[in-house]
mmCIF file with all atom_site columns, C-alpha atoms in Angstrom:
data_model
loop_
_atom_site.group_PDB
_atom_site.id
_atom_site.type_symbol
_atom_site.label_atom_id
_atom_site.label_alt_id
_atom_site.label_comp_id
_atom_site.label_asym_id
_atom_site.label_entity_id
_atom_site.label_seq_id
_atom_site.pdbx_PDB_ins_code
_atom_site.Cartn_x
_atom_site.Cartn_y
_atom_site.Cartn_z
_atom_site.occupancy
_atom_site.B_iso_or_equiv
_atom_site.pdbx_formal_charge
_atom_site.auth_seq_id
_atom_site.auth_comp_id
_atom_site.auth_asym_id
_atom_site.auth_atom_id
_atom_site.pdbx_PDB_model_num
ATOM 1   C CA . UNK A 1 1   ? 0.000  0.000  0.000   1.00 94.00 ? 1   UNK A CA 1
ATOM 2   C CA . UNK A 1 2   ? 1.362  3.400  -1.023  1.00 97.00 ? 2   UNK A CA 1
ATOM 3   C CA . UNK A 1 3   ? 1.144  6.473  1.215   1.00 97.00 ? 3   UNK A CA 1
ATOM 4   C CA . UNK A 1 4   ? 2.139  10.119 0.951   1.00 97.00 ? 4   UNK A CA 1
ATOM 5   C CA . UNK A 1 5   ? 3.368  12.076 3.970   1.00 97.00 ? 5   UNK A CA 1
ATOM 6   C CA . UNK A 1 6   ? 4.011  15.809 4.154   1.00 96.00 ? 6   UNK A CA 1
ATOM 7   C CA . UNK A 1 7   ? 5.773  17.496 7.057   1.00 96.00 ? 7   UNK A CA 1
ATOM 8   C CA . UNK A 1 8   ? 7.419  20.804 7.940   1.00 95.00 ? 8   UNK A CA 1
ATOM 9   C CA . UNK A 1 9   ? 10.366 21.486 10.247  1.00 92.00 ? 9   UNK A CA 1
ATOM 10  C CA . UNK A 1 10  ? 12.875 24.184 11.184  1.00 90.00 ? 10  UNK A CA 1
ATOM 11  C CA . UNK A 1 11  ? 16.592 23.836 10.547  1.00 85.00 ? 11  UNK A CA 1
ATOM 12  C CA . UNK A 1 12  ? 18.796 23.929 13.647  1.00 85.00 ? 12  UNK A CA 1
ATOM 13  C CA . UNK A 1 13  ? 21.531 25.690 11.662  1.00 79.00 ? 13  UNK A CA 1
ATOM 14  C CA . UNK A 1 14  ? 20.098 28.899 10.177  1.00 67.00 ? 14  UNK A CA 1
ATOM 15  C CA . UNK A 1 15  ? 22.809 28.877 7.506   1.00 65.00 ? 15  UNK A CA 1
ATOM 16  C CA . UNK A 1 16  ? 21.566 25.513 6.380   1.00 64.00 ? 16  UNK A CA 1
ATOM 17  C CA . UNK A 1 17  ? 23.295 25.004 2.993   1.00 71.00 ? 17  UNK A CA 1
ATOM 18  C CA . UNK A 1 18  ? 25.407 22.175 4.431   1.00 72.00 ? 18  UNK A CA 1
ATOM 19  C CA . UNK A 1 19  ? 22.367 20.692 6.172   1.00 72.00 ? 19  UNK A CA 1
ATOM 20  C CA . UNK A 1 20  ? 20.381 20.757 2.926   1.00 75.00 ? 20  UNK A CA 1
ATOM 21  C CA . UNK A 1 21  ? 23.147 18.967 1.041   1.00 75.00 ? 21  UNK A CA 1
ATOM 22  C CA . UNK A 1 22  ? 23.472 16.439 3.864   1.00 74.00 ? 22  UNK A CA 1
ATOM 23  C CA . UNK A 1 23  ? 19.710 15.761 3.922   1.00 74.00 ? 23  UNK A CA 1
ATOM 24  C CA . UNK A 1 24  ? 19.574 15.419 0.128   1.00 72.00 ? 24  UNK A CA 1
ATOM 25  C CA . UNK A 1 25  ? 22.586 13.097 0.017   1.00 77.00 ? 25  UNK A CA 1
ATOM 26  C CA . UNK A 1 26  ? 21.239 10.909 2.822   1.00 77.00 ? 26  UNK A CA 1
ATOM 27  C CA . UNK A 1 27  ? 17.753 10.855 1.294   1.00 75.00 ? 27  UNK A CA 1
ATOM 28  C CA . UNK A 1 28  ? 18.894 9.933  -2.173  1.00 73.00 ? 28  UNK A CA 1
ATOM 29  C CA . UNK A 1 29  ? 21.113 7.076  -0.988  1.00 75.00 ? 29  UNK A CA 1
ATOM 30  C CA . UNK A 1 30  ? 18.516 5.716  1.467   1.00 77.00 ? 30  UNK A CA 1
ATOM 31  C CA . UNK A 1 31  ? 15.365 6.224  -0.575  1.00 80.00 ? 31  UNK A CA 1
ATOM 32  C CA . UNK A 1 32  ? 16.317 4.349  -3.728  1.00 80.00 ? 32  UNK A CA 1
ATOM 33  C CA . UNK A 1 33  ? 16.758 1.056  -1.902  1.00 84.00 ? 33  UNK A CA 1
ATOM 34  C CA . UNK A 1 34  ? 13.609 1.551  0.155   1.00 89.00 ? 34  UNK A CA 1
ATOM 35  C CA . UNK A 1 35  ? 11.191 2.510  -2.614  1.00 91.00 ? 35  UNK A CA 1
ATOM 36  C CA . UNK A 1 36  ? 10.745 6.060  -1.348  1.00 91.00 ? 36  UNK A CA 1
ATOM 37  C CA . UNK A 1 37  ? 10.328 9.086  -3.604  1.00 89.00 ? 37  UNK A CA 1
ATOM 38  C CA . UNK A 1 38  ? 9.619  12.725 -2.827  1.00 86.00 ? 38  UNK A CA 1
ATOM 39  C CA . UNK A 1 39  ? 10.649 16.336 -2.783  1.00 86.00 ? 39  UNK A CA 1
ATOM 40  C CA . UNK A 1 40  ? 12.411 18.578 -0.256  1.00 84.00 ? 40  UNK A CA 1
ATOM 41  C CA . UNK A 1 41  ? 11.633 22.288 -0.212  1.00 84.00 ? 41  UNK A CA 1
ATOM 42  C CA . UNK A 1 42  ? 13.713 24.663 1.852   1.00 84.00 ? 42  UNK A CA 1
ATOM 43  C CA . UNK A 1 43  ? 14.062 28.353 2.515   1.00 80.00 ? 43  UNK A CA 1
ATOM 44  C CA . UNK A 1 44  ? 14.206 30.761 5.410   1.00 81.00 ? 44  UNK A CA 1
ATOM 45  C CA . UNK A 1 45  ? 15.374 28.017 7.743   1.00 83.00 ? 45  UNK A CA 1
ATOM 46  C CA . UNK A 1 46  ? 12.280 25.888 7.032   1.00 86.00 ? 46  UNK A CA 1
ATOM 47  C CA . UNK A 1 47  ? 12.019 22.457 5.425   1.00 87.00 ? 47  UNK A CA 1
ATOM 48  C CA . UNK A 1 48  ? 8.854  21.204 3.731   1.00 89.00 ? 48  UNK A CA 1
ATOM 49  C CA . UNK A 1 49  ? 9.122  17.610 2.594   1.00 90.00 ? 49  UNK A CA 1
ATOM 50  C CA . UNK A 1 50  ? 6.791  15.195 0.824   1.00 92.00 ? 50  UNK A CA 1
ATOM 51  C CA . UNK A 1 51  ? 7.695  11.518 0.920   1.00 93.00 ? 51  UNK A CA 1
ATOM 52  C CA . UNK A 1 52  ? 5.914  8.665  -0.833  1.00 95.00 ? 52  UNK A CA 1
ATOM 53  C CA . UNK A 1 53  ? 6.277  4.922  -0.718  1.00 95.00 ? 53  UNK A CA 1
ATOM 54  C CA . UNK A 1 54  ? 5.099  1.833  1.094   1.00 96.00 ? 54  UNK A CA 1
ATOM 55  C CA . UNK A 1 55  ? 3.332  2.553  4.370   1.00 97.00 ? 55  UNK A CA 1
ATOM 56  C CA . UNK A 1 56  ? 5.872  0.740  6.530   1.00 96.00 ? 56  UNK A CA 1
ATOM 57  C CA . UNK A 1 57  ? 8.895  2.360  4.832   1.00 95.00 ? 57  UNK A CA 1
ATOM 58  C CA . UNK A 1 58  ? 7.400  5.879  4.982   1.00 96.00 ? 58  UNK A CA 1
ATOM 59  C CA . UNK A 1 59  ? 6.337  5.517  8.613   1.00 97.00 ? 59  UNK A CA 1
ATOM 60  C CA . UNK A 1 60  ? 9.784  4.226  9.580   1.00 95.00 ? 60  UNK A CA 1
ATOM 61  C CA . UNK A 1 61  ? 11.454 7.102  7.737   1.00 93.00 ? 61  UNK A CA 1
ATOM 62  C CA . UNK A 1 62  ? 9.179  9.694  9.357   1.00 95.00 ? 62  UNK A CA 1
ATOM 63  C CA . UNK A 1 63  ? 9.994  8.340  12.827  1.00 95.00 ? 63  UNK A CA 1
ATOM 64  C CA . UNK A 1 64  ? 13.681 8.723  11.959  1.00 91.00 ? 64  UNK A CA 1
ATOM 65  C CA . UNK A 1 65  ? 13.071 12.279 10.679  1.00 91.00 ? 65  UNK A CA 1
ATOM 66  C CA . UNK A 1 66  ? 11.387 13.294 13.933  1.00 94.00 ? 66  UNK A CA 1
ATOM 67  C CA . UNK A 1 67  ? 14.514 12.206 15.831  1.00 93.00 ? 67  UNK A CA 1
ATOM 68  C CA . UNK A 1 68  ? 16.978 13.809 13.367  1.00 88.00 ? 68  UNK A CA 1
ATOM 69  C CA . UNK A 1 69  ? 19.105 16.436 15.175  1.00 87.00 ? 69  UNK A CA 1
ATOM 70  C CA . UNK A 1 70  ? 19.442 18.587 12.035  1.00 84.00 ? 70  UNK A CA 1
ATOM 71  C CA . UNK A 1 71  ? 15.991 20.068 12.556  1.00 86.00 ? 71  UNK A CA 1
ATOM 72  C CA . UNK A 1 72  ? 13.320 20.776 15.149  1.00 91.00 ? 72  UNK A CA 1
ATOM 73  C CA . UNK A 1 73  ? 9.598  21.653 15.381  1.00 95.00 ? 73  UNK A CA 1
ATOM 74  C CA . UNK A 1 74  ? 8.636  18.744 13.105  1.00 96.00 ? 74  UNK A CA 1
ATOM 75  C CA . UNK A 1 75  ? 4.909  18.943 12.324  1.00 96.00 ? 75  UNK A CA 1
ATOM 76  C CA . UNK A 1 76  ? 2.973  16.376 10.299  1.00 97.00 ? 76  UNK A CA 1
ATOM 77  C CA . UNK A 1 77  ? 0.874  18.336 7.783   1.00 96.00 ? 77  UNK A CA 1
ATOM 78  C CA . UNK A 1 78  ? -0.698 15.603 5.686   1.00 96.00 ? 78  UNK A CA 1
ATOM 79  C CA . UNK A 1 79  ? -0.817 11.805 5.501   1.00 97.00 ? 79  UNK A CA 1
ATOM 80  C CA . UNK A 1 80  ? -2.871 9.772  3.058   1.00 96.00 ? 80  UNK A CA 1
ATOM 81  C CA . UNK A 1 81  ? -3.149 6.461  1.293   1.00 97.00 ? 81  UNK A CA 1
ATOM 82  C CA . UNK A 1 82  ? -2.551 6.951  -2.423  1.00 97.00 ? 82  UNK A CA 1
ATOM 83  C CA . UNK A 1 83  ? -3.191 4.952  -5.576  1.00 97.00 ? 83  UNK A CA 1
ATOM 84  C CA . UNK A 1 84  ? -0.201 6.439  -7.410  1.00 94.00 ? 84  UNK A CA 1
ATOM 85  C CA . UNK A 1 85  ? 2.857  8.559  -6.709  1.00 93.00 ? 85  UNK A CA 1
ATOM 86  C CA . UNK A 1 86  ? 2.950  12.263 -7.592  1.00 88.00 ? 86  UNK A CA 1
ATOM 87  C CA . UNK A 1 87  ? 6.707  12.645 -7.031  1.00 81.00 ? 87  UNK A CA 1
ATOM 88  C CA . UNK A 1 88  ? 7.865  9.323  -8.460  1.00 78.00 ? 88  UNK A CA 1
ATOM 89  C CA . UNK A 1 89  ? 10.476 10.966 -10.676 1.00 75.00 ? 89  UNK A CA 1
ATOM 90  C CA . UNK A 1 90  ? 12.781 11.834 -7.782  1.00 69.00 ? 90  UNK A CA 1
ATOM 91  C CA . UNK A 1 91  ? 14.465 9.824  -5.036  1.00 64.00 ? 91  UNK A CA 1
ATOM 92  C CA . UNK A 1 92  ? 14.481 13.326 -3.539  1.00 66.00 ? 92  UNK A CA 1
ATOM 93  C CA . UNK A 1 93  ? 13.811 16.361 -5.710  1.00 70.00 ? 93  UNK A CA 1
ATOM 94  C CA . UNK A 1 94  ? 14.511 19.824 -4.358  1.00 75.00 ? 94  UNK A CA 1
ATOM 95  C CA . UNK A 1 95  ? 13.052 23.330 -4.429  1.00 78.00 ? 95  UNK A CA 1
ATOM 96  C CA . UNK A 1 96  ? 14.495 26.500 -2.918  1.00 78.00 ? 96  UNK A CA 1
ATOM 97  C CA . UNK A 1 97  ? 11.387 28.222 -1.509  1.00 77.00 ? 97  UNK A CA 1
ATOM 98  C CA . UNK A 1 98  ? 13.156 31.578 -1.335  1.00 76.00 ? 98  UNK A CA 1
ATOM 99  C CA . UNK A 1 99  ? 13.605 31.559 -5.130  1.00 78.00 ? 99  UNK A CA 1
ATOM 100 C CA . UNK A 1 100 ? 9.984  30.929 -6.061  1.00 79.00 ? 100 UNK A CA 1
ATOM 101 C CA . UNK A 1 101 ? 8.075  33.298 -8.294  1.00 79.00 ? 101 UNK A CA 1
ATOM 102 C CA . UNK A 1 102 ? 6.067  35.624 -6.024  1.00 84.00 ? 102 UNK A CA 1
ATOM 103 C CA . UNK A 1 103 ? 2.896  35.127 -8.057  1.00 86.00 ? 103 UNK A CA 1
ATOM 104 C CA . UNK A 1 104 ? 3.015  31.375 -7.421  1.00 85.00 ? 104 UNK A CA 1
ATOM 105 C CA . UNK A 1 105 ? 3.587  31.894 -3.695  1.00 83.00 ? 105 UNK A CA 1
ATOM 106 C CA . UNK A 1 106 ? 0.756  34.439 -3.393  1.00 88.00 ? 106 UNK A CA 1
ATOM 107 C CA . UNK A 1 107 ? -1.613 31.954 -4.988  1.00 90.00 ? 107 UNK A CA 1
ATOM 108 C CA . UNK A 1 108 ? -1.222 29.790 -1.853  1.00 88.00 ? 108 UNK A CA 1
ATOM 109 C CA . UNK A 1 109 ? -0.141 32.222 0.855   1.00 86.00 ? 109 UNK A CA 1
ATOM 110 C CA . UNK A 1 110 ? -1.145 35.473 2.544   1.00 87.00 ? 110 UNK A CA 1
ATOM 111 C CA . UNK A 1 111 ? 2.377  36.848 2.158   1.00 85.00 ? 111 UNK A CA 1
ATOM 112 C CA . UNK A 1 112 ? 4.990  36.663 -0.594  1.00 83.00 ? 112 UNK A CA 1
ATOM 113 C CA . UNK A 1 113 ? 7.113  34.308 1.570   1.00 81.00 ? 113 UNK A CA 1
ATOM 114 C CA . UNK A 1 114 ? 5.635  30.833 1.805   1.00 80.00 ? 114 UNK A CA 1
ATOM 115 C CA . UNK A 1 115 ? 5.244  29.620 5.406   1.00 86.00 ? 115 UNK A CA 1
ATOM 116 C CA . UNK A 1 116 ? 4.139  25.969 5.584   1.00 90.00 ? 116 UNK A CA 1
ATOM 117 C CA . UNK A 1 117 ? 3.407  26.389 9.310   1.00 92.00 ? 117 UNK A CA 1
ATOM 118 C CA . UNK A 1 118 ? 0.730  28.968 8.420   1.00 90.00 ? 118 UNK A CA 1
ATOM 119 C CA . UNK A 1 119 ? -1.220 26.960 5.821   1.00 91.00 ? 119 UNK A CA 1
ATOM 120 C CA . UNK A 1 120 ? -2.926 23.594 5.680   1.00 92.00 ? 120 UNK A CA 1
ATOM 121 C CA . UNK A 1 121 ? -1.229 20.458 4.467   1.00 93.00 ? 121 UNK A CA 1
ATOM 122 C CA . UNK A 1 122 ? -3.553 20.434 1.444   1.00 93.00 ? 122 UNK A CA 1
ATOM 123 C CA . UNK A 1 123 ? -2.389 23.935 0.494   1.00 93.00 ? 123 UNK A CA 1
ATOM 124 C CA . UNK A 1 124 ? 1.265  22.905 0.815   1.00 91.00 ? 124 UNK A CA 1
ATOM 125 C CA . UNK A 1 125 ? 0.604  19.826 -1.296  1.00 91.00 ? 125 UNK A CA 1
ATOM 126 C CA . UNK A 1 126 ? -1.162 21.952 -3.930  1.00 91.00 ? 126 UNK A CA 1
ATOM 127 C CA . UNK A 1 127 ? 1.893  24.221 -4.076  1.00 88.00 ? 127 UNK A CA 1
ATOM 128 C CA . UNK A 1 128 ? 4.172  21.196 -4.533  1.00 85.00 ? 128 UNK A CA 1
ATOM 129 C CA . UNK A 1 129 ? 1.974  19.919 -7.352  1.00 84.00 ? 129 UNK A CA 1
ATOM 130 C CA . UNK A 1 130 ? 2.129  23.311 -9.076  1.00 84.00 ? 130 UNK A CA 1
ATOM 131 C CA . UNK A 1 131 ? 5.905  23.374 -8.677  1.00 80.00 ? 131 UNK A CA 1
ATOM 132 C CA . UNK A 1 132 ? 6.033  19.968 -10.313 1.00 76.00 ? 132 UNK A CA 1
ATOM 133 C CA . UNK A 1 133 ? 3.778  21.135 -13.157 1.00 75.00 ? 133 UNK A CA 1
ATOM 134 C CA . UNK A 1 134 ? 5.928  24.214 -13.746 1.00 69.00 ? 134 UNK A CA 1
ATOM 135 C CA . UNK A 1 135 ? 9.180  22.227 -13.688 1.00 60.00 ? 135 UNK A CA 1
ATOM 136 C CA . UNK A 1 136 ? 10.410 24.033 -10.570 1.00 61.00 ? 136 UNK A CA 1
ATOM 137 C CA . UNK A 1 137 ? 11.526 20.813 -8.886  1.00 63.00 ? 137 UNK A CA 1
ATOM 138 C CA . UNK A 1 138 ? 15.131 19.888 -9.624  1.00 59.00 ? 138 UNK A CA 1
ATOM 139 C CA . UNK A 1 139 ? 17.237 16.890 -8.745  1.00 57.00 ? 139 UNK A CA 1
ATOM 140 C CA . UNK A 1 140 ? 17.922 13.466 -10.021 1.00 49.00 ? 140 UNK A CA 1
ATOM 141 C CA . UNK A 1 141 ? 16.021 10.233 -9.951  1.00 44.00 ? 141 UNK A CA 1
#
């Protein structure tokens, strides 16, 4: 059974370029062998991540994420059973939230800076789907 999980967290290190690279590297090496796909968005010290895969693998990964010392304030935004993957093209794609087009952000947010803590999980997921449709997600499979 496939599931999709969406969570938000805050980076411990405010200059999180090294943390982002570390998370992406770890994700890409771990996810391929565990059937997990997804996308990591970051900006302003905040991570927004969607992960998809088998229920057991995703749940195990999320429990590990909650304990990961690289971030704090982990909040589960959305969890659902799915019939197909939306982010199947990436072992972990990436989006820099601070570089998004303001018009896209304002479509889903009250302010020109997207704050996943201030919107519903469905809104965050809708933003991710638009980013996918507009080819804003980068990374390798």
